[in-house]
Tab-separated table of C-alpha atoms in Angstrom:
chain	number	residue	atom	x	y	z
I	1	UNK	CA	-2.857	-1.758	7.190
I	2	UNK	CA	-6.395	-1.058	7.905
I	3	UNK	CA	-8.889	-3.493	9.071
I	4	UNK	CA	-12.088	-4.042	6.833
I	5	UNK	CA	-15.265	-4.468	8.618
I	6	UNK	CA	-17.875	-5.000	5.921
I	7	UNK	CA	-17.654	-5.189	1.866
I	8	UNK	CA	-20.231	-3.234	0.191
I	9	UNK	CA	-20.796	-4.261	-3.507
I	10	UNK	CA	-23.003	-2.544	-6.021
I	11	UNK	CA	-23.032	-3.451	-9.534
I	12	UNK	CA	-23.667	-1.100	-12.166
I	13	UNK	CA	-23.650	-2.656	-15.809
I	14	UNK	CA	-21.785	-5.932	-16.173
I	15	UNK	CA	-20.296	-7.988	-13.113
I	16	UNK	CA	-16.568	-7.905	-13.571
I	17	UNK	CA	-13.590	-8.676	-11.084
I	18	UNK	CA	-10.778	-6.922	-10.549
I	19	UNK	CA	-7.896	-7.332	-7.732
I	20	UNK	CA	-7.423	-4.781	-4.987
I	21	UNK	CA	-4.296	-2.828	-4.719
I	22	UNK	CA	-3.148	0.917	-4.090
I	23	UNK	CA	-1.026	3.172	-5.714
I	24	UNK	CA	0.238	6.711	-5.242
I	25	UNK	CA	-0.605	9.166	-8.175
I	26	UNK	CA	1.423	12.250	-7.151
I	27	UNK	CA	4.523	10.986	-8.793
I	28	UNK	CA	3.267	9.232	-11.736
I	29	UNK	CA	2.284	9.827	-15.041
I	30	UNK	CA	-1.644	10.244	-16.187
I	31	UNK	CA	-2.978	6.775	-16.325
I	32	UNK	CA	-6.902	5.511	-17.182
I	33	UNK	CA	-7.320	5.318	-13.460
I	34	UNK	CA	-7.231	6.650	-9.854
I	35	UNK	CA	-5.076	5.142	-7.271
I	36	UNK	CA	-4.302	7.126	-4.385
I	37	UNK	CA	-2.582	6.060	-0.857
I	38	UNK	CA	-2.473	9.184	1.567
I	39	UNK	CA	1.334	8.231	3.218
I	40	UNK	CA	4.161	10.830	3.880
I	41	UNK	CA	1.780	13.750	4.660
I	42	UNK	CA	1.141	13.954	1.070
I	43	UNK	CA	-2.322	14.780	-0.606
I	44	UNK	CA	-0.858	14.160	-4.130
I	45	UNK	CA	-3.244	15.243	-6.767
I	46	UNK	CA	-6.108	15.795	-4.148
I	47	UNK	CA	-7.975	19.025	-4.145
I	48	UNK	CA	-10.175	20.186	-1.391
I	49	UNK	CA	-13.746	20.178	-2.270
I	50	UNK	CA	-16.003	21.926	0.594
I	51	UNK	CA	-13.963	20.205	3.149
I	52	UNK	CA	-10.670	21.062	5.100
I	53	UNK	CA	-8.278	17.966	3.893
I	54	UNK	CA	-4.944	16.528	5.826
I	55	UNK	CA	-3.324	13.492	5.973
I	56	UNK	CA	-2.828	11.529	9.341
I	57	UNK	CA	0.172	9.994	11.036
I	58	UNK	CA	-1.198	6.214	9.837
I	59	UNK	CA	-1.493	7.554	6.574
I	60	UNK	CA	-5.198	8.128	5.940
I	61	UNK	CA	-7.263	11.421	4.200
I	62	UNK	CA	-8.932	13.149	7.311
I	63	UNK	CA	-12.018	14.860	5.984
I	64	UNK	CA	-13.408	17.812	7.798
I	65	UNK	CA	-16.617	19.056	6.790
I	66	UNK	CA	-18.573	21.945	8.489
I	67	UNK	CA	-21.944	21.712	10.221
I	68	UNK	CA	-23.905	22.886	6.848
I	69	UNK	CA	-23.124	20.373	4.210
I	70	UNK	CA	-24.424	20.919	0.352
I	71	UNK	CA	-23.630	18.917	-2.671
I	72	UNK	CA	-20.837	21.436	-3.613
I	73	UNK	CA	-18.524	19.695	-1.297
I	74	UNK	CA	-18.327	17.411	1.603
I	75	UNK	CA	-14.922	15.846	0.236
I	76	UNK	CA	-12.198	16.115	-2.167
I	77	UNK	CA	-11.579	15.645	-5.803
I	78	UNK	CA	-9.311	14.175	-8.096
I	79	UNK	CA	-8.960	14.787	-12.018
I	80	UNK	CA	-8.685	11.609	-14.151
I	81	UNK	CA	-9.637	10.572	-18.022
I	82	UNK	CA	-12.579	8.583	-18.382
I	83	UNK	CA	-14.291	7.190	-21.890
I	84	UNK	CA	-17.913	6.947	-22.859
I	85	UNK	CA	-19.257	3.636	-22.331
I	86	UNK	CA	-16.476	2.229	-20.808
I	87	UNK	CA	-16.613	0.066	-17.659
I	88	UNK	CA	-15.210	1.164	-14.162
I	89	UNK	CA	-14.457	0.242	-10.871
I	90	UNK	CA	-14.284	2.749	-7.735
I	91	UNK	CA	-13.157	1.415	-4.473
I	92	UNK	CA	-12.333	2.979	-1.197
I	93	UNK	CA	-11.967	2.513	2.549
I	94	UNK	CA	-13.915	4.847	4.799
I	95	UNK	CA	-14.653	5.332	8.725
I	96	UNK	CA	-16.109	7.889	10.953
I	97	UNK	CA	-13.967	9.723	13.394
I	98	UNK	CA	-13.955	7.564	16.548
I	99	UNK	CA	-16.828	8.329	19.068
I	100	UNK	CA	-18.730	10.828	16.456
I	101	UNK	CA	-22.493	10.109	16.051
I	102	UNK	CA	-23.520	8.989	12.548
I	103	UNK	CA	-24.103	12.125	10.450
I	104	UNK	CA	-27.815	12.758	10.117
I	105	UNK	CA	-29.795	15.879	8.305
I	106	UNK	CA	-32.625	17.920	9.372
I	107	UNK	CA	-31.537	19.680	12.386
I	108	UNK	CA	-33.896	20.470	15.108
I	109	UNK	CA	-32.926	23.212	17.431
I	110	UNK	CA	-29.406	21.834	16.890
I	111	UNK	CA	-29.984	18.738	18.866
I	112	UNK	CA	-29.408	15.129	17.838
I	113	UNK	CA	-31.944	12.424	16.966
I	114	UNK	CA	-31.379	8.881	16.114
I	115	UNK	CA	-34.044	8.872	13.967
I	116	UNK	CA	-33.122	11.795	11.519
I	117	UNK	CA	-32.331	11.313	7.813
I	118	UNK	CA	-28.891	9.931	7.628
I	119	UNK	CA	-26.441	12.141	5.737
I	120	UNK	CA	-25.400	9.736	3.159
I	121	UNK	CA	-21.987	9.654	1.047
I	122	UNK	CA	-22.211	9.903	-2.821
I	123	UNK	CA	-19.825	10.069	-5.729
I	124	UNK	CA	-19.834	12.695	-7.975
I	125	UNK	CA	-18.182	12.628	-11.434
I	126	UNK	CA	-18.216	15.628	-13.285
I	127	UNK	CA	-17.184	16.437	-16.841
I	128	UNK	CA	-17.739	20.159	-17.687
I	129	UNK	CA	-21.514	20.806	-16.895
I	130	UNK	CA	-22.375	17.447	-16.625
I	131	UNK	CA	-22.604	15.089	-13.640
I	132	UNK	CA	-22.870	11.563	-13.035
I	133	UNK	CA	-23.770	10.506	-9.340
I	134	UNK	CA	-23.106	7.023	-7.865
I	135	UNK	CA	-24.683	6.145	-4.803
I	136	UNK	CA	-22.908	4.268	-2.048
I	137	UNK	CA	-25.772	1.969	-0.583
I	138	UNK	CA	-27.590	2.194	2.386
I	139	UNK	CA	-24.931	4.484	4.695
I	140	UNK	CA	-23.959	1.418	6.675
I	141	UNK	CA	-20.227	2.476	5.927
I	142	UNK	CA	-20.510	4.830	9.050
I	143	UNK	CA	-18.296	3.031	11.358
I	144	UNK	CA	-16.343	4.394	14.171
I	145	UNK	CA	-14.129	1.765	14.952
I	146	UNK	CA	-13.090	-0.067	11.235
I	147	UNK	CA	-12.783	0.721	8.303
I	148	UNK	CA	-15.497	-0.377	5.375
I	149	UNK	CA	-14.891	-1.187	2.036
I	150	UNK	CA	-17.042	0.186	-0.468
I	151	UNK	CA	-16.610	-1.078	-3.974
I	152	UNK	CA	-18.793	0.099	-7.250
I	153	UNK	CA	-18.891	-0.679	-10.545
I	154	UNK	CA	-20.507	1.506	-13.358
I	155	UNK	CA	-20.492	2.658	-16.898
I	156	UNK	CA	-19.361	6.298	-17.419
I	157	UNK	CA	-22.146	8.198	-19.618
I	158	UNK	CA	-20.283	11.383	-20.792
I	159	UNK	CA	-17.893	12.354	-23.812
I	160	UNK	CA	-14.284	13.914	-22.882
I	161	UNK	CA	-11.266	13.365	-21.136
I	162	UNK	CA	-11.193	15.836	-18.294
I	163	UNK	CA	-12.957	14.320	-15.827
I	164	UNK	CA	-13.003	14.704	-12.134
I	165	UNK	CA	-14.329	12.296	-9.292
I	166	UNK	CA	-15.382	13.850	-5.655
I	167	UNK	CA	-17.077	12.934	-2.591
I	168	UNK	CA	-20.428	14.653	-1.266
I	169	UNK	CA	-22.165	14.224	1.883
I	170	UNK	CA	-25.959	14.782	2.049
I	171	UNK	CA	-27.408	15.877	-1.091
I	172	UNK	CA	-26.982	14.437	-3.859
I	173	UNK	CA	-27.658	17.379	-6.269
I	174	UNK	CA	-26.377	20.963	-6.080
I	175	UNK	CA	-29.422	22.619	-4.814
I	176	UNK	CA	-28.787	24.041	-1.208
I	177	UNK	CA	-27.517	21.997	1.575
I	178	UNK	CA	-28.895	20.665	5.186
I	179	UNK	CA	-27.424	21.362	8.580
I	180	UNK	CA	-26.114	18.510	10.472
I	181	UNK	CA	-27.869	17.391	13.670
I	182	UNK	CA	-26.170	18.950	16.708
I	183	UNK	CA	-24.653	21.695	14.703
I	184	UNK	CA	-20.916	19.778	14.927
I	185	UNK	CA	-18.884	19.532	11.891
I	186	UNK	CA	-18.276	15.964	10.298
I	187	UNK	CA	-14.871	14.517	10.487
I	188	UNK	CA	-14.379	11.163	8.168
I	189	UNK	CA	-11.240	9.138	7.153
I	190	UNK	CA	-10.559	8.182	3.533
I	191	UNK	CA	-7.890	5.816	1.998
I	192	UNK	CA	-7.020	3.488	-0.549
I	193	UNK	CA	-9.136	5.271	-2.921
I	194	UNK	CA	-8.937	3.429	-6.861
I	195	UNK	CA	-10.679	3.856	-9.835
I	196	UNK	CA	-9.741	0.993	-12.234
I	197	UNK	CA	-11.139	0.604	-15.752
I	198	UNK	CA	-12.524	-2.957	-16.177
I	199	UNK	CA	-10.978	-4.184	-19.835
I	200	UNK	CA	-10.549	-7.317	-21.624
I	201	UNK	CA	-8.007	-6.773	-23.659
I	202	UNK	CA	-4.881	-8.913	-23.128
I	203	UNK	CA	-1.732	-6.454	-23.088
I	204	UNK	CA	0.017	-8.027	-20.475
I	205	UNK	CA	0.927	-11.609	-19.826
I	206	UNK	CA	3.433	-14.183	-19.115
I	207	UNK	CA	4.539	-12.739	-15.706
I	208	UNK	CA	7.539	-14.193	-13.831
I	209	UNK	CA	9.963	-13.562	-11.369
I	210	UNK	CA	13.459	-14.855	-10.169
I	211	UNK	CA	15.660	-14.207	-7.295
I	212	UNK	CA	18.540	-11.827	-7.964
I	213	UNK	CA	21.616	-14.376	-6.816
I	214	UNK	CA	24.224	-11.824	-6.650
I	215	UNK	CA	22.262	-9.460	-4.209
I	216	UNK	CA	20.488	-10.425	-1.219
I	217	UNK	CA	16.925	-9.641	-0.772
I	218	UNK	CA	16.327	-8.616	-4.391
I	219	UNK	CA	13.947	-9.939	-6.616
I	220	UNK	CA	13.364	-9.304	-10.434
I	221	UNK	CA	10.222	-9.368	-12.141
I	222	UNK	CA	9.135	-9.204	-15.658
I	223	UNK	CA	6.273	-9.856	-17.819
I	224	UNK	CA	5.427	-9.466	-21.856
I	225	UNK	CA	3.747	-6.497	-23.013
I	226	UNK	CA	1.853	-6.663	-26.282
I	227	UNK	CA	0.911	-2.954	-26.916
I	228	UNK	CA	3.082	-0.032	-28.182
I	229	UNK	CA	2.896	2.476	-25.674
I	230	UNK	CA	3.462	0.863	-21.972
I	231	UNK	CA	2.214	2.853	-19.117
I	232	UNK	CA	1.520	-0.039	-16.852
I	233	UNK	CA	1.588	-0.274	-13.296
I	234	UNK	CA	3.008	-3.275	-11.293
I	235	UNK	CA	2.024	-3.427	-7.769
I	236	UNK	CA	3.584	-5.909	-4.832
I	237	UNK	CA	0.831	-7.467	-2.584
I	238	UNK	CA	0.671	-9.678	0.562
I	239	UNK	CA	-2.243	-11.386	2.050
I	240	UNK	CA	-3.251	-10.409	5.178
I	241	UNK	CA	-6.291	-12.170	7.167
I	242	UNK	CA	-7.301	-13.425	4.022
I	243	UNK	CA	-7.339	-9.972	2.278
I	244	UNK	CA	-4.637	-8.684	-0.139
I	245	UNK	CA	-3.379	-5.322	0.864
I	246	UNK	CA	-0.497	-3.374	-1.071
I	247	UNK	CA	3.028	-3.238	0.177
I	248	UNK	CA	5.185	-1.627	-2.820
I	249	UNK	CA	4.695	-0.059	-5.816
I	250	UNK	CA	7.089	-1.727	-8.107
I	251	UNK	CA	7.152	0.629	-10.796
I	252	UNK	CA	5.269	2.456	-13.972
I	253	UNK	CA	5.846	1.541	-17.779
I	254	UNK	CA	8.375	-0.859	-17.399
I	255	UNK	CA	8.359	-4.643	-17.950
I	256	UNK	CA	11.262	-5.641	-16.368
I	257	UNK	CA	11.756	-4.328	-12.630
I	258	UNK	CA	14.389	-5.151	-9.941
I	259	UNK	CA	13.480	-4.310	-6.061
I	260	UNK	CA	14.190	-4.741	-2.764
I	261	UNK	CA	11.755	-6.779	-1.161
I	262	UNK	CA	10.425	-5.622	2.117
I	263	UNK	CA	11.482	-7.487	5.097
I	264	UNK	CA	7.869	-7.706	6.609
I	265	UNK	CA	7.240	-9.913	3.525
I	266	UNK	CA	8.944	-12.736	4.888
I	267	UNK	CA	7.525	-16.107	4.904
I	268	UNK	CA	3.991	-14.554	3.618
I	269	UNK	CA	1.976	-15.186	0.668
I	270	UNK	CA	2.205	-12.420	-2.175
I	271	UNK	CA	1.395	-11.418	-5.235
I	272	UNK	CA	2.483	-9.195	-8.104
I	273	UNK	CA	-0.446	-7.229	-9.908
I	274	UNK	CA	-0.153	-5.904	-13.161
I	275	UNK	CA	-2.567	-3.032	-14.323
I	276	UNK	CA	-1.797	-2.696	-17.857
I	277	UNK	CA	-2.028	0.533	-20.120
I	278	UNK	CA	-1.255	0.990	-24.107
I	279	UNK	CA	-1.112	4.557	-23.513
I	280	UNK	CA	-4.565	5.384	-21.627
I	281	UNK	CA	-6.174	2.471	-22.840
I	282	UNK	CA	-7.027	-0.191	-20.213
I	283	UNK	CA	-6.224	-3.860	-20.804
I	284	UNK	CA	-7.148	-6.683	-18.558
I	285	UNK	CA	-5.296	-7.060	-14.930
I	286	UNK	CA	-2.720	-9.938	-14.759
I	287	UNK	CA	-0.858	-11.423	-11.431
I	288	UNK	CA	1.881	-14.066	-10.664
I	289	UNK	CA	1.059	-15.457	-7.121
I	290	UNK	CA	3.918	-16.461	-4.915
I	291	UNK	CA	3.263	-18.686	-2.267
I	292	UNK	CA	5.996	-17.955	0.064
I	293	UNK	CA	8.289	-15.177	-0.165
I	294	UNK	CA	11.600	-15.368	1.784
I	295	UNK	CA	14.365	-12.723	2.269
I	296	UNK	CA	17.767	-14.030	2.108
I	297	UNK	CA	19.058	-12.418	5.273
I	298	UNK	CA	17.174	-10.870	7.883
I	299	UNK	CA	19.569	-9.379	10.746
I	300	UNK	CA	19.045	-7.685	13.967
I	301	UNK	CA	21.772	-6.659	16.450
I	302	UNK	CA	20.798	-5.291	20.178
I	303	UNK	CA	22.189	-3.997	23.008
I	304	UNK	CA	20.547	-4.781	26.322
I	305	UNK	CA	22.507	-3.473	29.516
I	306	UNK	CA	25.622	-5.352	29.413
I	307	UNK	CA	25.031	-7.721	26.698
I	308	UNK	CA	25.001	-7.531	22.800
I	309	UNK	CA	22.763	-9.868	20.852
I	310	UNK	CA	23.113	-10.657	16.922
I	311	UNK	CA	20.719	-12.454	15.187
I	312	UNK	CA	20.756	-13.788	11.563
I	313	UNK	CA	18.150	-15.698	9.522
I	314	UNK	CA	19.520	-16.985	6.030
I	315	UNK	CA	17.330	-18.774	3.402
I	316	UNK	CA	19.443	-19.374	-0.005
I	317	UNK	CA	18.188	-21.804	-2.692
I	318	UNK	CA	21.950	-22.597	-4.112
I	319	UNK	CA	25.170	-23.564	-2.012
I	320	UNK	CA	26.447	-20.521	-0.297
I	321	UNK	CA	28.929	-20.242	2.917
I	322	UNK	CA	28.127	-17.065	4.951
I	323	UNK	CA	30.015	-15.868	7.819
I	324	UNK	CA	28.057	-13.764	10.791
I	325	UNK	CA	30.482	-11.128	12.647
I	326	UNK	CA	30.035	-9.565	15.464
I	327	UNK	CA	32.399	-6.820	16.573
I	328	UNK	CA	33.260	-4.303	19.334
I	329	UNK	CA	34.898	-0.863	18.818
I	330	UNK	CA	36.397	1.577	21.454
I	331	UNK	CA	35.911	5.163	21.493
I	332	UNK	CA	39.217	5.550	19.354
I	333	UNK	CA	37.284	2.936	16.938
I	334	UNK	CA	39.915	0.246	18.042
I	335	UNK	CA	38.736	-3.134	17.441
I	336	UNK	CA	38.407	-4.570	21.040
I	337	UNK	CA	36.646	-8.281	20.447
I	338	UNK	CA	35.381	-9.979	17.304
I	339	UNK	CA	33.276	-13.495	17.100
I	340	UNK	CA	32.099	-15.351	14.175
I	341	UNK	CA	29.996	-18.283	12.863
I	342	UNK	CA	29.969	-19.965	9.533
I	343	UNK	CA	26.632	-21.355	8.158
I	344	UNK	CA	26.222	-23.460	5.124
I	345	UNK	CA	22.776	-22.515	3.164
I	346	UNK	CA	21.508	-24.421	0.253
I	347	UNK	CA	18.079	-25.560	-0.907
I	348	UNK	CA	15.897	-22.755	0.739
I	349	UNK	CA	16.482	-24.253	3.992
I	350	UNK	CA	16.290	-21.662	6.728
I	351	UNK	CA	19.467	-21.253	9.052
I	352	UNK	CA	19.700	-19.179	11.841
I	353	UNK	CA	22.785	-17.983	13.745
I	354	UNK	CA	22.760	-15.887	17.159
I	355	UNK	CA	25.786	-14.305	18.413
I	356	UNK	CA	25.989	-13.270	22.215
I	357	UNK	CA	28.716	-11.390	23.779
I	358	UNK	CA	29.549	-9.291	27.074
I	359	UNK	CA	30.044	-5.749	26.728
I	360	UNK	CA	33.461	-4.588	26.990
I	361	UNK	CA	34.078	-1.820	29.585
I	362	UNK	CA	35.615	0.166	27.027
I	363	UNK	CA	33.181	-0.413	23.994
I	364	UNK	CA	31.768	2.311	22.515
I	365	UNK	CA	29.689	0.594	19.616
I	366	UNK	CA	29.489	-2.913	17.852
I	367	UNK	CA	28.507	-4.088	14.452
I	368	UNK	CA	27.023	-6.923	12.668
I	369	UNK	CA	28.679	-8.218	9.200
I	370	UNK	CA	27.226	-10.813	7.153
I	371	UNK	CA	29.897	-11.838	4.357
I	372	UNK	CA	29.691	-14.555	2.029
I	373	UNK	CA	32.566	-17.055	2.545
I	374	UNK	CA	33.756	-19.668	5.151
I	375	UNK	CA	36.894	-18.242	6.877
I	376	UNK	CA	38.737	-15.129	7.271
I	377	UNK	CA	41.260	-16.173	4.944
I	378	UNK	CA	39.210	-17.224	1.633
I	379	UNK	CA	36.483	-14.703	1.738
I	380	UNK	CA	36.383	-11.998	-0.255
I	381	UNK	CA	34.922	-10.038	2.497
I	382	UNK	CA	31.246	-9.063	0.606
I	383	UNK	CA	28.796	-7.832	2.403
I	384	UNK	CA	25.611	-9.660	1.686
I	385	UNK	CA	23.776	-7.030	3.472
I	386	UNK	CA	24.317	-3.553	5.038
I	387	UNK	CA	26.688	-3.628	8.307
I	388	UNK	CA	24.163	-2.872	11.296
I	389	UNK	CA	25.779	-0.726	14.103
I	390	UNK	CA	24.677	0.004	17.417
I	391	UNK	CA	26.389	2.644	20.104
I	392	UNK	CA	26.633	2.479	23.860
């Protein structure tokens, strides 16, 4: 999760509201928007545009630009489908390389002077030979410490459906370029790049969710879709420091979605956001807020020195008896010891069980099991979550 220092909002056209979220574009069909999250060391559909690109370990796009910058580059580009006269919202996070000077143009003997002209960042949307530029304010987004969120709404001016969006540094037009002061290359980082159409049509409505009782830590989400070609995107988000951040992409083109709840969302305020599309025609954003998302089971198993500790937190809305079982095994997989405790769960009240045991001299591994049932004789030995194992 990235910390946002400042929010820059520039409005072109009518002011509309849109929820923030992220999605990876590489494995998804074409949409009337762009969604890029740079994780898993993948560039997705991003192409180099006068800069070297790579993905960092924490999931950001590192953009390395040479010391001579023209509007022919300075960033990356990605193709998208835009319609003339439609309203869109572009947003992204940006941060300058740690310790780097604010990039400035008009180099004098390759020296850096703080009164030089700041090399600003621009958005360039191309459609064939036409070019529409987006100016991103007064360049206060050049921060070394924190990511800055830029948001801009605009109306697309041209015909066609083969546009590409790119970021440029230094010049708005394609006429020449300028050296950066100090003769140094420019390195900056981008993340959470999204281009969302702003529309009023109600394709998605009546969002709803249920917890899947027969499976732990599972949720089913659904909504009604009034179009004919569902190409909508559903995203699970969490509230962190009063900001909404994306946790999980739930799916595309389906109005019934079943998914595993991420463990880090337990106890968090969350929401599921739907970005509706009927084919490539966008609709109004629809969402459902979950004030306190709870997992049914959270399990931990640790081996510290000569002590094994198992900790399980349980939370079920309906009556359920749960057995927490800790076992030790020898190198020949022979059970050496077993401990267990039973909890009665109901009404979404959290129950916590902790089991500790001294390590047997012959122990090779230990396992933690969470079964449904109140005793070994009557239990169907149905595991509520996967077995956890530690080895010595």
